[in-house]
Amino acid sequence: GSIKNDLNFYNKIKDELKINIYDNLKNPFPIIKINHLKNLYFEEQKKKKFVGIKFELIENFIHKSNYKIYEVTHKETKQTIAFAFFYLHYPSATYLLGILEDSYKKYRPMPNILFRLIKDLKEDNYEYFDLGGIDNLNNKNVAFFKKKFSGQEYTLLGSNYLF
């Protein structure tokens, strides 16, 4: 197993994949891509039967707040493999949405996005990163993945009380 195999794997896939980074200041997310992101999100909701965040809220963040969106594309086919959307509220950042094309799971784009984001946040002196909710009952794999980051778990009041 080990780190050497992980590095070999990473070096192999970085030649095939490209990470595009969008933010509200330097490189805004193209309006034309919002519909693509929305369609992928709704397909994912239907397929995996989850409620998730309301997409209108995502669109609001894109138009009115600080954000980073990481998009992973296949260099040869130009196909979008994964999206991840993060809300920036210095000194914190919050993971709001992640979408992965199941046929590209072997590339492990989400861990690569998260590690890249963490690196970027550290460079920009952010202190906190919220990976979002953990659902041990309905989404065990994602819960397991998030727990591997060894962060501090906390309970929120819930959005139904806030909006």
mmCIF file of C-alpha atoms in Angstrom:
data_model
loop_
_atom_site.group_PDB
_atom_site.id
_atom_site.type_symbol
_atom_site.label_atom_id
_atom_site.label_comp_id
_atom_site.label_asym_id
_atom_site.label_seq_id
_atom_site.Cartn_x
_atom_site.Cartn_y
_atom_site.Cartn_z
ATOM 1 C CA GLY A 1 0.000 0.000 0.000
ATOM 2 C CA SER A 2 1.859 2.998 1.299
ATOM 3 C CA ILE A 3 2.653 6.535 0.321
ATOM 4 C CA LYS A 4 4.813 5.514 -2.658
ATOM 5 C CA ASN A 5 1.837 3.842 -4.356
ATOM 6 C CA ASP A 6 -0.360 6.866 -3.600
ATOM 7 C CA LEU A 7 2.231 9.202 -5.141
ATOM 8 C CA ASN A 8 2.551 7.012 -8.238
ATOM 9 C CA PHE A 9 -1.239 7.004 -8.574
ATOM 10 C CA TYR A 10 -1.424 10.791 -8.126
ATOM 11 C CA ASN A 11 1.333 11.429 -10.689
ATOM 12 C CA LYS A 12 -0.439 9.172 -13.188
ATOM 13 C CA ILE A 13 -3.835 10.861 -12.845
ATOM 14 C CA LYS A 14 -2.578 14.445 -12.713
ATOM 15 C CA ASP A 15 -1.488 13.973 -16.330
ATOM 16 C CA GLU A 16 -5.084 13.064 -17.232
ATOM 17 C CA LEU A 17 -7.000 15.542 -15.064
ATOM 18 C CA LYS A 18 -7.167 19.310 -14.783
ATOM 19 C CA ILE A 19 -8.425 21.283 -11.777
ATOM 20 C CA ASN A 20 -10.094 24.606 -12.586
ATOM 21 C CA ILE A 21 -10.504 26.956 -9.633
ATOM 22 C CA TYR A 22 -13.155 29.674 -9.648
ATOM 23 C CA ASP A 23 -13.793 32.371 -7.054
ATOM 24 C CA ASN A 24 -15.844 35.543 -6.828
ATOM 25 C CA LEU A 25 -12.837 37.879 -7.094
ATOM 26 C CA LYS A 26 -10.179 36.660 -9.532
ATOM 27 C CA ASN A 27 -11.915 34.053 -11.666
ATOM 28 C CA PRO A 28 -15.742 34.029 -11.383
ATOM 29 C CA PHE A 29 -17.648 30.838 -12.104
ATOM 30 C CA PRO A 30 -18.980 31.093 -15.687
ATOM 31 C CA ILE A 31 -22.751 31.622 -15.749
ATOM 32 C CA ILE A 32 -23.032 29.062 -18.551
ATOM 33 C CA LYS A 33 -21.680 26.368 -16.211
ATOM 34 C CA ILE A 34 -24.286 27.005 -13.485
ATOM 35 C CA ASN A 35 -26.938 25.062 -15.410
ATOM 36 C CA HIS A 36 -24.511 22.183 -15.933
ATOM 37 C CA LEU A 37 -23.722 22.128 -12.214
ATOM 38 C CA LYS A 38 -27.447 22.292 -11.386
ATOM 39 C CA ASN A 39 -28.265 19.396 -13.726
ATOM 40 C CA LEU A 40 -25.498 17.222 -12.271
ATOM 41 C CA TYR A 41 -26.716 18.035 -8.763
ATOM 42 C CA PHE A 42 -30.360 17.166 -9.516
ATOM 43 C CA GLU A 43 -29.319 13.906 -11.238
ATOM 44 C CA GLU A 44 -27.254 13.027 -8.170
ATOM 45 C CA GLN A 45 -30.204 13.830 -5.862
ATOM 46 C CA LYS A 46 -32.525 11.520 -7.803
ATOM 47 C CA LYS A 47 -29.989 8.717 -8.096
ATOM 48 C CA LYS A 48 -28.858 8.742 -4.466
ATOM 49 C CA LYS A 49 -32.182 9.905 -2.947
ATOM 50 C CA PHE A 50 -30.857 12.662 -0.714
ATOM 51 C CA VAL A 51 -32.407 16.022 0.171
ATOM 52 C CA GLY A 52 -29.242 18.127 0.135
ATOM 53 C CA ILE A 53 -28.955 21.900 0.039
ATOM 54 C CA LYS A 54 -31.436 23.935 -2.004
ATOM 55 C CA PHE A 55 -29.785 24.868 -5.275
ATOM 56 C CA GLU A 56 -31.220 28.399 -5.093
ATOM 57 C CA LEU A 57 -28.963 28.904 -2.075
ATOM 58 C CA ILE A 58 -25.931 27.799 -4.126
ATOM 59 C CA GLU A 59 -26.895 30.242 -6.898
ATOM 60 C CA ASN A 60 -27.249 32.993 -4.282
ATOM 61 C CA PHE A 61 -23.753 32.278 -2.964
ATOM 62 C CA ILE A 62 -22.332 32.350 -6.501
ATOM 63 C CA HIS A 63 -23.886 35.742 -7.218
ATOM 64 C CA LYS A 64 -23.544 37.461 -3.831
ATOM 65 C CA SER A 65 -20.761 36.069 -1.664
ATOM 66 C CA ASN A 66 -17.203 34.800 -1.385
ATOM 67 C CA TYR A 67 -16.710 31.299 -2.726
ATOM 68 C CA LYS A 68 -14.361 28.835 -4.340
ATOM 69 C CA ILE A 69 -15.493 26.223 -6.826
ATOM 70 C CA TYR A 70 -13.111 23.467 -7.834
ATOM 71 C CA GLU A 71 -13.975 21.706 -11.080
ATOM 72 C CA VAL A 72 -12.075 18.618 -12.174
ATOM 73 C CA THR A 73 -12.125 17.866 -15.891
ATOM 74 C CA HIS A 74 -10.588 15.112 -17.977
ATOM 75 C CA LYS A 75 -7.883 16.774 -20.108
ATOM 76 C CA GLU A 76 -8.562 14.702 -23.212
ATOM 77 C CA THR A 77 -12.381 14.533 -23.247
ATOM 78 C CA LYS A 78 -12.950 17.878 -21.449
ATOM 79 C CA GLN A 79 -15.711 16.121 -19.510
ATOM 80 C CA THR A 80 -16.449 17.401 -16.014
ATOM 81 C CA ILE A 81 -15.630 14.677 -13.511
ATOM 82 C CA ALA A 82 -16.330 16.507 -10.248
ATOM 83 C CA PHE A 83 -17.386 19.822 -8.748
ATOM 84 C CA ALA A 84 -16.944 21.027 -5.190
ATOM 85 C CA PHE A 85 -18.379 24.280 -3.878
ATOM 86 C CA PHE A 86 -17.026 26.063 -0.784
ATOM 87 C CA TYR A 87 -18.397 29.137 0.977
ATOM 88 C CA LEU A 88 -15.640 31.429 2.291
ATOM 89 C CA HIS A 89 -16.329 33.435 5.437
ATOM 90 C CA TYR A 90 -12.919 34.342 6.797
ATOM 91 C CA PRO A 91 -11.418 32.917 8.994
ATOM 92 C CA SER A 92 -13.578 29.908 8.038
ATOM 93 C CA ALA A 93 -14.578 28.002 4.936
ATOM 94 C CA THR A 94 -17.538 25.627 4.604
ATOM 95 C CA TYR A 95 -17.985 22.714 2.210
ATOM 96 C CA LEU A 96 -21.477 23.092 0.747
ATOM 97 C CA LEU A 97 -21.698 20.806 -2.255
ATOM 98 C CA GLY A 98 -19.733 18.066 -3.964
ATOM 99 C CA ILE A 99 -20.696 16.209 -7.123
ATOM 100 C CA LEU A 100 -18.802 13.296 -8.610
ATOM 101 C CA GLU A 101 -19.439 11.408 -11.844
ATOM 102 C CA ASP A 102 -19.557 7.812 -10.605
ATOM 103 C CA SER A 103 -17.784 6.447 -13.685
ATOM 104 C CA TYR A 104 -14.672 8.433 -12.679
ATOM 105 C CA LYS A 105 -14.447 7.307 -9.029
ATOM 106 C CA LYS A 106 -11.152 5.555 -9.766
ATOM 107 C CA TYR A 107 -9.518 8.984 -10.164
ATOM 108 C CA ARG A 108 -10.487 9.928 -6.582
ATOM 109 C CA PRO A 109 -11.114 13.576 -7.493
ATOM 110 C CA MET A 110 -12.841 14.583 -4.250
ATOM 111 C CA PRO A 111 -9.881 13.865 -1.947
ATOM 112 C CA ASN A 112 -7.642 15.707 -4.427
ATOM 113 C CA ILE A 113 -9.996 18.704 -4.393
ATOM 114 C CA LEU A 114 -10.133 18.747 -0.599
ATOM 115 C CA PHE A 115 -6.379 18.528 -0.175
ATOM 116 C CA ARG A 116 -5.899 21.296 -2.758
ATOM 117 C CA LEU A 117 -8.478 23.454 -0.991
ATOM 118 C CA ILE A 118 -6.871 22.889 2.416
ATOM 119 C CA LYS A 119 -3.506 23.895 0.947
ATOM 120 C CA ASP A 120 -5.066 27.038 -0.577
ATOM 121 C CA LEU A 121 -6.867 27.925 2.671
ATOM 122 C CA LYS A 122 -3.644 27.583 4.663
ATOM 123 C CA GLU A 123 -1.843 29.880 2.197
ATOM 124 C CA ASP A 124 -4.641 32.447 2.680
ATOM 125 C CA ASN A 125 -4.421 32.158 6.513
ATOM 126 C CA TYR A 126 -7.831 30.557 7.065
ATOM 127 C CA GLU A 127 -8.173 28.947 10.484
ATOM 128 C CA TYR A 128 -11.220 26.670 10.139
ATOM 129 C CA PHE A 129 -12.645 24.340 7.528
ATOM 130 C CA ASP A 130 -16.120 22.867 7.997
ATOM 131 C CA LEU A 131 -16.581 19.673 5.970
ATOM 132 C CA GLY A 132 -20.348 19.875 6.352
ATOM 133 C CA GLY A 133 -22.794 17.405 7.814
ATOM 134 C CA ILE A 134 -22.093 13.802 8.694
ATOM 135 C CA ASP A 135 -24.924 11.325 8.141
ATOM 136 C CA ASN A 136 -23.923 7.978 9.642
ATOM 137 C CA LEU A 137 -27.278 6.382 8.783
ATOM 138 C CA ASN A 138 -27.950 7.312 5.163
ATOM 139 C CA ASN A 139 -24.483 8.121 3.848
ATOM 140 C CA LYS A 140 -21.984 5.915 5.665
ATOM 141 C CA ASN A 141 -19.213 6.140 3.050
ATOM 142 C CA VAL A 142 -19.153 9.940 3.064
ATOM 143 C CA ALA A 143 -19.333 9.993 6.870
ATOM 144 C CA PHE A 144 -16.364 7.608 7.034
ATOM 145 C CA PHE A 145 -14.429 9.741 4.533
ATOM 146 C CA LYS A 146 -15.052 12.967 6.484
ATOM 147 C CA LYS A 147 -14.140 11.371 9.815
ATOM 148 C CA LYS A 148 -10.716 10.404 8.408
ATOM 149 C CA PHE A 149 -9.787 14.107 8.565
ATOM 150 C CA SER A 150 -9.889 13.853 12.393
ATOM 151 C CA GLY A 151 -11.733 17.123 12.831
ATOM 152 C CA GLN A 152 -13.856 18.145 15.758
ATOM 153 C CA GLU A 153 -17.527 17.153 15.394
ATOM 154 C CA TYR A 154 -20.212 19.556 16.575
ATOM 155 C CA THR A 155 -23.994 19.749 16.377
ATOM 156 C CA LEU A 156 -25.809 22.573 14.636
ATOM 157 C CA LEU A 157 -29.236 23.857 15.564
ATOM 158 C CA GLY A 158 -30.503 23.059 12.073
ATOM 159 C CA SER A 159 -31.439 25.126 9.050
ATOM 160 C CA ASN A 160 -35.182 24.589 9.634
ATOM 161 C CA TYR A 161 -34.820 26.905 12.658
ATOM 162 C CA LEU A 162 -32.748 29.530 10.868
ATOM 163 C CA PHE A 163 -34.701 30.196 7.654
#
